[in-house]
Amino acid sequence: MKELSVFIDESGDFGEIKERPAYYLVTFVFHNQDNGIEELVSKLEESVRGSGFDVEYIHTGPVIRREEVFAKYSIDERRKLLYKMLNFVNRCPISYLTVIVDRREATDKIALSGRLAKAINRVMSEHIGFFSDFDKIIVYYDNGQIELSTILNAVFSIQFSNVEFRKAEPQKYRLLQAADFICSMELLRIKRDEKRLSKSEEHFFYKPQELKKTFLKSVEKKKL
């Protein structure tokens, strides 16, 4: 049986828009279970431990902003950690898609839900040939936002008869962390293009063209 795992992460929420422009992003990371990643996961975890990090979850936004458990690490240490995730993503036999909704066109929960459902349904339909190659599809999401959970269940259940949903914790799945990383990169791509990177983001990616050439271009190669 050929099995596809889909790992999902989002950026944004269904609440009131606090700044404009604002976007809601959903990233889908696809992994054909025939292509094992156990060795890559082991190497990543050994590298993280070997560099002195005591972290289960490489949470990209907090790594950049020096938040949560990453507050005790210097910028050089945090940059090293993010490069480890970048290398892991580059080496992994995965692909991804990201759906983006402009919140200026979806100012409340109902409008956002409708636009997200249509956008996700459209992108799944456009790649139906890819999905039809699998006997089973397993969707992993942490159910962090109930509105998105509802949309995902509805769209996937309509599109596919062979789908199963599993609640998953990012601490236990490196590919959920990869989805978080890619989703963060896609948001940084938008902010960079609009010339509105935050001070912490500019401080973190301080080398000229590093964000574009090292991170964004390599991540984009994984796009389905």
Short mmCIF file of N, CA, C and O in Angstrom, two decimals, residues 58-150:
data_model
loop_
_atom_site.label_atom_id
_atom_site.label_comp_id
_atom_site.label_asym_id
_atom_site.label_seq_id
_atom_site.Cartn_x
_atom_site.Cartn_y
_atom_site.Cartn_z
N ILE A 58 12.19 22.61 17.18
CA ILE A 58 12.84 23.74 16.52
C ILE A 58 11.73 24.60 15.94
O ILE A 58 11.28 24.39 14.81
N HIS A 59 11.27 25.55 16.73
CA HIS A 59 10.12 26.40 16.42
C HIS A 59 10.64 27.68 15.76
O HIS A 59 11.19 28.56 16.44
N THR A 60 10.50 27.78 14.46
CA THR A 60 11.23 28.78 13.67
C THR A 60 11.00 30.22 14.12
O THR A 60 11.97 30.97 14.31
N GLY A 61 9.74 30.64 14.30
CA GLY A 61 9.48 32.02 14.70
C GLY A 61 10.16 32.39 16.01
O GLY A 61 10.90 33.39 16.08
N PRO A 62 9.96 31.61 17.07
CA PRO A 62 10.64 31.90 18.34
C PRO A 62 12.17 31.81 18.25
O PRO A 62 12.86 32.53 18.97
N VAL A 63 12.70 30.95 17.38
CA VAL A 63 14.15 30.90 17.19
C VAL A 63 14.64 32.25 16.68
O VAL A 63 15.63 32.81 17.18
N ILE A 64 13.95 32.80 15.70
CA ILE A 64 14.34 34.09 15.11
C ILE A 64 14.15 35.23 16.10
O ILE A 64 15.02 36.10 16.24
N ARG A 65 13.03 35.22 16.84
CA ARG A 65 12.69 36.33 17.73
C ARG A 65 13.29 36.19 19.13
O ARG A 65 13.08 37.05 19.97
N ARG A 66 13.99 35.09 19.37
CA ARG A 66 14.59 34.81 20.68
C ARG A 66 13.52 34.75 21.78
O ARG A 66 13.61 35.43 22.81
N GLU A 67 12.54 33.91 21.54
CA GLU A 67 11.42 33.73 22.47
C GLU A 67 11.43 32.30 23.01
O GLU A 67 12.15 31.43 22.53
N GLU A 68 10.55 32.08 24.03
CA GLU A 68 10.35 30.76 24.61
C GLU A 68 11.69 30.18 25.09
O GLU A 68 12.50 30.89 25.66
N VAL A 69 11.91 28.90 24.84
CA VAL A 69 13.13 28.25 25.34
C VAL A 69 14.38 28.76 24.63
O VAL A 69 15.51 28.51 25.09
N PHE A 70 14.20 29.49 23.53
CA PHE A 70 15.34 29.97 22.76
C PHE A 70 15.89 31.30 23.28
O PHE A 70 16.89 31.79 22.76
N ALA A 71 15.26 31.85 24.30
CA ALA A 71 15.69 33.14 24.85
C ALA A 71 17.09 33.07 25.45
O ALA A 71 17.79 34.08 25.52
N LYS A 72 17.49 31.88 25.88
CA LYS A 72 18.79 31.75 26.55
C LYS A 72 19.95 31.56 25.57
O LYS A 72 21.11 31.49 25.98
N TYR A 73 19.63 31.47 24.28
CA TYR A 73 20.68 31.24 23.29
C TYR A 73 21.03 32.53 22.54
O TYR A 73 20.16 33.35 22.25
N SER A 74 22.30 32.66 22.20
CA SER A 74 22.77 33.84 21.47
C SER A 74 22.29 33.79 20.03
O SER A 74 21.80 32.76 19.55
N ILE A 75 22.46 34.89 19.32
CA ILE A 75 22.06 34.93 17.92
C ILE A 75 22.85 33.92 17.09
O ILE A 75 22.30 33.25 16.21
N ASP A 76 24.15 33.76 17.38
CA ASP A 76 24.95 32.81 16.62
C ASP A 76 24.48 31.38 16.87
O ASP A 76 24.45 30.55 15.95
N GLU A 77 24.12 31.08 18.11
CA GLU A 77 23.61 29.75 18.44
C GLU A 77 22.27 29.50 17.75
O GLU A 77 22.02 28.42 17.20
N ARG A 78 21.40 30.49 17.77
CA ARG A 78 20.09 30.33 17.15
C ARG A 78 20.20 30.23 15.63
O ARG A 78 19.45 29.48 14.98
N ARG A 79 21.11 30.96 15.06
CA ARG A 79 21.33 30.86 13.61
C ARG A 79 21.83 29.45 13.25
O ARG A 79 21.40 28.86 12.25
N LYS A 80 22.71 28.93 14.07
CA LYS A 80 23.22 27.57 13.85
C LYS A 80 22.07 26.56 13.90
O LYS A 80 22.01 25.64 13.08
N LEU A 81 21.15 26.76 14.84
CA LEU A 81 20.01 25.85 14.98
C LEU A 81 19.10 25.91 13.75
O LEU A 81 18.64 24.87 13.26
N LEU A 82 18.86 27.12 13.25
CA LEU A 82 17.99 27.25 12.08
C LEU A 82 18.64 26.67 10.83
O LEU A 82 17.96 26.11 9.96
N TYR A 83 19.96 26.79 10.75
CA TYR A 83 20.66 26.17 9.62
C TYR A 83 20.55 24.65 9.67
O TYR A 83 20.51 23.98 8.63
N LYS A 84 20.50 24.09 10.87
CA LYS A 84 20.31 22.64 11.00
C LYS A 84 18.94 22.23 10.44
O LYS A 84 18.82 21.21 9.76
N MET A 85 17.92 23.03 10.73
CA MET A 85 16.59 22.73 10.18
C MET A 85 16.58 22.91 8.66
O MET A 85 15.98 22.11 7.94
N LEU A 86 17.22 23.95 8.18
CA LEU A 86 17.30 24.17 6.73
C LEU A 86 17.96 22.97 6.04
O LEU A 86 17.47 22.47 5.02
N ASN A 87 19.07 22.49 6.60
CA ASN A 87 19.76 21.34 6.01
C ASN A 87 18.89 20.09 6.04
O ASN A 87 18.88 19.30 5.09
N PHE A 88 18.15 19.92 7.12
CA PHE A 88 17.25 18.77 7.24
C PHE A 88 16.17 18.83 6.16
O PHE A 88 15.90 17.84 5.47
N VAL A 89 15.55 20.00 5.99
CA VAL A 89 14.52 20.17 4.97
C VAL A 89 15.09 19.94 3.58
O VAL A 89 14.47 19.28 2.73
N ASN A 90 16.28 20.46 3.32
CA ASN A 90 16.89 20.30 2.00
C ASN A 90 17.14 18.84 1.66
O ASN A 90 17.01 18.42 0.51
N ARG A 91 17.51 18.05 2.66
CA ARG A 91 17.87 16.65 2.42
C ARG A 91 16.67 15.71 2.44
O ARG A 91 16.76 14.59 1.92
N CYS A 92 15.59 16.14 3.04
CA CYS A 92 14.42 15.27 3.19
C CYS A 92 13.71 15.05 1.85
O CYS A 92 13.54 15.99 1.07
N PRO A 93 13.23 13.84 1.58
CA PRO A 93 12.45 13.56 0.37
C PRO A 93 11.01 14.03 0.56
O PRO A 93 10.07 13.24 0.68
N ILE A 94 10.83 15.34 0.62
CA ILE A 94 9.51 15.94 0.84
C ILE A 94 9.24 16.99 -0.22
O ILE A 94 10.15 17.45 -0.92
N SER A 95 7.98 17.34 -0.34
CA SER A 95 7.57 18.48 -1.17
C SER A 95 6.51 19.25 -0.38
O SER A 95 6.07 18.79 0.67
N TYR A 96 6.14 20.41 -0.88
CA TYR A 96 5.16 21.21 -0.13
C TYR A 96 4.34 22.11 -1.04
O TYR A 96 4.70 22.39 -2.18
N LEU A 97 3.24 22.56 -0.49
CA LEU A 97 2.41 23.61 -1.09
C LEU A 97 2.00 24.57 0.03
O LEU A 97 1.78 24.13 1.16
N THR A 98 1.90 25.84 -0.28
CA THR A 98 1.42 26.82 0.69
C THR A 98 0.26 27.60 0.10
O THR A 98 0.37 28.12 -1.02
N VAL A 99 -0.82 27.66 0.84
CA VAL A 99 -1.99 28.46 0.46
C VAL A 99 -1.93 29.78 1.22
O VAL A 99 -1.67 29.79 2.44
N ILE A 100 -2.15 30.88 0.52
CA ILE A 100 -2.05 32.21 1.13
C ILE A 100 -3.34 32.98 0.88
O ILE A 100 -3.80 33.08 -0.26
N VAL A 101 -3.91 33.53 1.95
CA VAL A 101 -5.10 34.37 1.84
C VAL A 101 -4.77 35.75 2.39
O VAL A 101 -4.26 35.89 3.50
N ASP A 102 -5.03 36.77 1.59
CA ASP A 102 -4.82 38.16 2.00
C ASP A 102 -5.97 38.57 2.91
O ASP A 102 -7.13 38.55 2.51
N ARG A 103 -5.65 38.95 4.14
CA ARG A 103 -6.70 39.29 5.10
C ARG A 103 -7.44 40.57 4.75
O ARG A 103 -8.51 40.85 5.30
N ARG A 104 -6.90 41.35 3.83
CA ARG A 104 -7.64 42.53 3.38
C ARG A 104 -8.87 42.12 2.57
O ARG A 104 -9.81 42.91 2.42
N GLU A 105 -8.86 40.88 2.07
CA GLU A 105 -9.99 40.36 1.31
C GLU A 105 -10.84 39.40 2.14
O GLU A 105 -11.80 38.83 1.63
N ALA A 106 -10.45 39.23 3.40
CA ALA A 106 -11.19 38.32 4.30
C ALA A 106 -11.08 38.88 5.71
O ALA A 106 -10.23 38.47 6.49
N THR A 107 -11.93 39.82 6.02
CA THR A 107 -11.78 40.59 7.25
C THR A 107 -12.42 39.98 8.48
O THR A 107 -12.22 40.46 9.58
N ASP A 108 -13.23 38.92 8.31
CA ASP A 108 -13.82 38.28 9.48
C ASP A 108 -13.72 36.77 9.35
O ASP A 108 -13.26 36.23 8.34
N LYS A 109 -14.15 36.04 10.39
CA LYS A 109 -14.00 34.58 10.42
C LYS A 109 -14.72 33.89 9.27
O LYS A 109 -14.19 32.96 8.67
N ILE A 110 -15.93 34.35 8.97
CA ILE A 110 -16.72 33.70 7.93
C ILE A 110 -16.05 33.88 6.56
O ILE A 110 -15.92 32.92 5.79
N ALA A 111 -15.63 35.10 6.28
CA ALA A 111 -14.98 35.37 5.00
C ALA A 111 -13.67 34.61 4.87
O ALA A 111 -13.36 34.05 3.81
N LEU A 112 -12.90 34.58 5.96
CA LEU A 112 -11.62 33.87 5.93
C LEU A 112 -11.83 32.37 5.75
O LEU A 112 -11.14 31.73 4.97
N SER A 113 -12.80 31.81 6.46
CA SER A 113 -13.10 30.38 6.32
C SER A 113 -13.47 30.04 4.89
O SER A 113 -13.01 29.04 4.33
N GLY A 114 -14.32 30.87 4.28
CA GLY A 114 -14.74 30.63 2.91
C GLY A 114 -13.59 30.69 1.93
O GLY A 114 -13.45 29.82 1.06
N ARG A 115 -12.75 31.72 2.06
CA ARG A 115 -11.63 31.87 1.13
C ARG A 115 -10.59 30.76 1.32
O ARG A 115 -10.02 30.26 0.34
N LEU A 116 -10.35 30.38 2.57
CA LEU A 116 -9.40 29.30 2.82
C LEU A 116 -9.89 27.98 2.24
O LEU A 116 -9.12 27.26 1.60
N ALA A 117 -11.16 27.68 2.47
CA ALA A 117 -11.73 26.43 1.96
C ALA A 117 -11.61 26.37 0.44
O ALA A 117 -11.22 25.34 -0.13
N LYS A 118 -11.96 27.47 -0.23
CA LYS A 118 -11.88 27.51 -1.68
C LYS A 118 -10.44 27.38 -2.17
O LYS A 118 -10.15 26.66 -3.14
N ALA A 119 -9.52 28.07 -1.50
CA ALA A 119 -8.11 28.05 -1.92
C ALA A 119 -7.50 26.67 -1.73
O ALA A 119 -6.77 26.17 -2.60
N ILE A 120 -7.79 26.02 -0.59
CA ILE A 120 -7.25 24.69 -0.34
C ILE A 120 -7.86 23.67 -1.30
O ILE A 120 -7.16 22.82 -1.85
N ASN A 121 -9.15 23.77 -1.51
CA ASN A 121 -9.82 22.87 -2.46
C ASN A 121 -9.25 23.03 -3.87
O ASN A 121 -9.01 22.04 -4.57
N ARG A 122 -9.00 24.27 -4.26
CA ARG A 122 -8.46 24.54 -5.60
C ARG A 122 -7.06 23.94 -5.77
O ARG A 122 -6.77 23.29 -6.78
N VAL A 123 -6.20 24.13 -4.78
CA VAL A 123 -4.82 23.65 -4.93
C VAL A 123 -4.78 22.12 -4.88
O VAL A 123 -3.96 21.49 -5.57
N MET A 124 -5.66 21.50 -4.10
CA MET A 124 -5.73 20.04 -4.09
C MET A 124 -6.22 19.51 -5.45
O MET A 124 -5.71 18.52 -5.96
N SER A 125 -7.20 20.19 -6.03
CA SER A 125 -7.73 19.78 -7.34
C SER A 125 -6.67 19.92 -8.43
O SER A 125 -6.57 19.08 -9.33
N GLU A 126 -5.86 20.98 -8.33
CA GLU A 126 -4.82 21.22 -9.33
C GLU A 126 -3.75 20.13 -9.31
O GLU A 126 -3.08 19.89 -10.32
N HIS A 127 -3.58 19.49 -8.16
CA HIS A 127 -2.54 18.47 -8.02
C HIS A 127 -3.15 17.09 -7.78
O HIS A 127 -2.54 16.23 -7.16
N ILE A 128 -4.37 16.88 -8.29
CA ILE A 128 -5.08 15.63 -8.02
C ILE A 128 -4.31 14.42 -8.56
O ILE A 128 -4.37 13.32 -7.98
N GLY A 129 -3.56 14.61 -9.62
CA GLY A 129 -2.75 13.52 -10.16
C GLY A 129 -1.71 13.03 -9.18
O GLY A 129 -1.42 11.82 -9.09
N PHE A 130 -1.13 13.96 -8.43
CA PHE A 130 -0.14 13.61 -7.41
C PHE A 130 -0.79 12.77 -6.32
O PHE A 130 -0.28 11.71 -5.94
N PHE A 131 -1.94 13.21 -5.82
CA PHE A 131 -2.61 12.52 -4.72
C PHE A 131 -3.17 11.16 -5.13
O PHE A 131 -3.20 10.22 -4.34
N SER A 132 -3.62 11.07 -6.38
CA SER A 132 -4.25 9.82 -6.84
C SER A 132 -3.27 8.67 -6.94
O SER A 132 -3.67 7.52 -7.11
N ASP A 133 -1.99 8.97 -6.83
CA ASP A 133 -0.97 7.93 -6.91
C ASP A 133 -0.85 7.14 -5.61
O ASP A 133 -0.11 6.15 -5.54
N PHE A 134 -1.59 7.58 -4.56
CA PHE A 134 -1.46 6.95 -3.25
C PHE A 134 -2.73 6.20 -2.85
O PHE A 134 -3.84 6.63 -3.16
N ASP A 135 -2.53 5.09 -2.15
CA ASP A 135 -3.66 4.29 -1.68
C ASP A 135 -4.27 4.85 -0.41
O ASP A 135 -5.45 4.63 -0.13
N LYS A 136 -3.46 5.57 0.36
CA LYS A 136 -3.93 6.11 1.63
C LYS A 136 -3.25 7.44 1.90
O LYS A 136 -2.07 7.62 1.62
N ILE A 137 -4.02 8.38 2.45
CA ILE A 137 -3.49 9.70 2.82
C ILE A 137 -3.75 9.91 4.30
O ILE A 137 -4.88 9.80 4.77
N ILE A 138 -2.68 10.21 5.05
CA ILE A 138 -2.81 10.48 6.48
C ILE A 138 -2.43 11.93 6.73
O ILE A 138 -1.33 12.37 6.38
N VAL A 139 -3.34 12.68 7.32
CA VAL A 139 -3.15 14.11 7.57
C VAL A 139 -2.80 14.34 9.03
O VAL A 139 -3.54 13.93 9.93
N TYR A 140 -1.68 15.00 9.26
CA TYR A 140 -1.22 15.31 10.61
C TYR A 140 -1.34 16.81 10.86
O TYR A 140 -0.76 17.63 10.13
N TYR A 141 -2.09 17.18 11.89
CA TYR A 141 -2.24 18.59 12.29
C TYR A 141 -2.42 18.61 13.80
O TYR A 141 -3.01 17.70 14.38
N ASP A 142 -1.92 19.66 14.43
CA ASP A 142 -1.99 19.72 15.90
C ASP A 142 -3.33 20.25 16.42
O ASP A 142 -3.51 20.42 17.63
N ASN A 143 -4.26 20.52 15.49
CA ASN A 143 -5.58 21.05 15.86
C ASN A 143 -5.48 22.35 16.65
O ASN A 143 -6.30 22.65 17.51
N GLY A 144 -4.43 23.13 16.31
CA GLY A 144 -4.21 24.38 17.03
C GLY A 144 -5.30 25.41 16.82
O GLY A 144 -5.55 26.24 17.69
N GLN A 145 -5.96 25.37 15.67
CA GLN A 145 -7.04 26.31 15.40
C GLN A 145 -8.24 25.51 14.92
O GLN A 145 -8.19 24.87 13.86
N ILE A 146 -9.30 25.54 15.70
CA ILE A 146 -10.47 24.71 15.42
C ILE A 146 -11.10 25.04 14.08
O ILE A 146 -11.59 24.16 13.37
N GLU A 147 -11.05 26.33 13.69
CA GLU A 147 -11.63 26.72 12.40
C GLU A 147 -10.88 26.05 11.24
O GLU A 147 -11.48 25.56 10.30
N LEU A 148 -9.55 26.05 11.34
CA LEU A 148 -8.76 25.42 10.28
C LEU A 148 -8.96 23.90 10.30
O LEU A 148 -9.06 23.28 9.24
N SER A 149 -9.05 23.31 11.47
CA SER A 149 -9.31 21.87 11.57
C SER A 149 -10.59 21.49 10.85
O SER A 149 -10.65 20.49 10.13
N THR A 150 -11.61 22.30 11.05
CA THR A 150 -12.90 22.04 10.41
C THR A 150 -12.79 22.12 8.89
O THR A 150 -13.32 21.26 8.16
#
